[in-house]
Amino acid sequence: MTSETNLDLLDTDPVFQLKGGMLTMTVLELVHLAPQRFAIQLAEKVEQAPNFFQDTPVLISLEKLDDNLDISGLIALLRICRDHGLQPVALRGAEQFRPLAQQASLVLLPPGRNRDKIIEAPEPAPQPVAQQAEVASVSAPQPADTTPTRVITEPVRSGQQVYARGGDLVVLAPVSAGSELLADGHIHVYGPLRGRALAGVRGDTRARIFCQSLEAELVSVAGQYKVAEDLRRQQWKEAVQISLEGDILKIAAL
Amino acid sequence: MAKILVITSGKGGVGKTTTSAAIGTGLALRGYKTVIVDFDVGLRNLDLIMGCERRVVYDFVNLINGDSNLNQTLIKDKRSDNLYILPASQTRDKDALTQEGVQGVLDQLKETFDFIVCDSPAGIEKGAHLAMYFADEAIVVTNPEVSSVRDSDRMLGLLSSKSRRSEQGEKIKEHLLLTRYSPERVENGEMLSVSDVEDILSIPLLGVIPESQAVLKASNQGIPVIMDDKSDAGQAYSDAVERLLGKEVPHRFLEAQKKGLLKRLFGG
């Protein structure tokens, strides 16, 4: 049977989409090859902000490296990174590093231009690395030296996603059905909350959701969730706070 | 300074083309040099609503590809000297439009026109994206019905994040136009009310167009409904144009008409 005769809708239904995307990523720029010093210095950084480095994807830049790197050196380096919670996903550097990258099952990216910002590990709380979805213009990325709270003043529309990585999220406008709020910390909504709100998405069970009018499609704290069907039974359209008590989501009037 | 106005909705069949024709004509009748651009490549409709389908020679895609020039491609409306139509291509699809091509055409139009009204296709794909990308103001056409409101909300999100103005840190001025509104059905609880929709979308209300037989009649005759100044829909569109130009006009046709004694006796 050829594909011409087999135009079954189910077969032709696309199973994936290719999309372009821009993510903020931590770049680890290696200057010297000194595994022991590297391990000690990395441990110090991680000590300052353990949450920030937990499962964080990093790109290892070799552009400024003035020592020769071989595969055993690279593997040692990757192991140290992974021991500290970092997840190296790619190397960046000249074409000469391609065999090395392939042996280590990493991607080789072409050298970057000089626009990477230096990130100081946050103190004492982790730093927000704002993940920009469609709200790119709604709020500019936080400058590196502010508190981790992300404040949104424009309506969050259907299809938009706002993530406050490493901190709290405050929304001073309506949150439409079909949109999604995510925060590693608390979520505050001062307009009606009609979309989804997920607080403590990286497992912080102390996170809470505060809202002026609960009309959400779904609320979740640290993975425990309730959908609108259950929410409608109590305090619907009222001002509430939602917190986790044991394994149960507790909804209380404000 | 030319203003680019996009008529958009996300959802299909809510009245984008009817609105483009009415608003464009309304602006032209008030003395503004106006062009209505049909971005719905492949599903050309604007020329039918405007009643100029028999005079289409070249189209938007020809113009982008350089097969024709602006003078050859624009169709002058027979009712107003200020009104021109740029028809879409019926034989191509939306991929024939490119961002550079659209920008080039809009830049040319800006030199001669006061208003460029972009009639967006349904959906949020390429055609709709290009129709709204260069806009200064947007009229979001919505029916008082939940799926239409949801799609409009999505569109407003895209306007504030995926347009040229948003990329430059500026805002597109947003207007809500509620169409096919039936006060009787709102009273019976079958339809969302104006305040329900305003509450969800939270953008300023440009106008409410009542559900009307005049719209279908006008479409089939190829006359923009705004020309029918005896009809409620035509008057409501005229009010909306006034508001677009900055005048304050009270909203009409929001209440169900009381049935008179005779109508009550004999039904109606």
PDB file of C-alpha atoms in Angstrom, chain A residues 2-7:
ATOM      1  CA  THR A   2       1.417   3.363  -0.927  1.00  0.00           C
ATOM      2  CA  SER A   3       0.913   6.467   1.071  1.00  0.00           C
ATOM      3  CA  GLU A   4      -1.222   7.856  -1.750  1.00  0.00           C
ATOM      4  CA  THR A   5      -3.900   5.230  -1.241  1.00  0.00           C
ATOM      5  CA  ASN A   6      -3.696   5.359   2.496  1.00  0.00           C
ATOM      6  CA  LEU A   7      -4.935   8.822   3.308  1.00  0.00           C
TER       7      LEU A   7
END
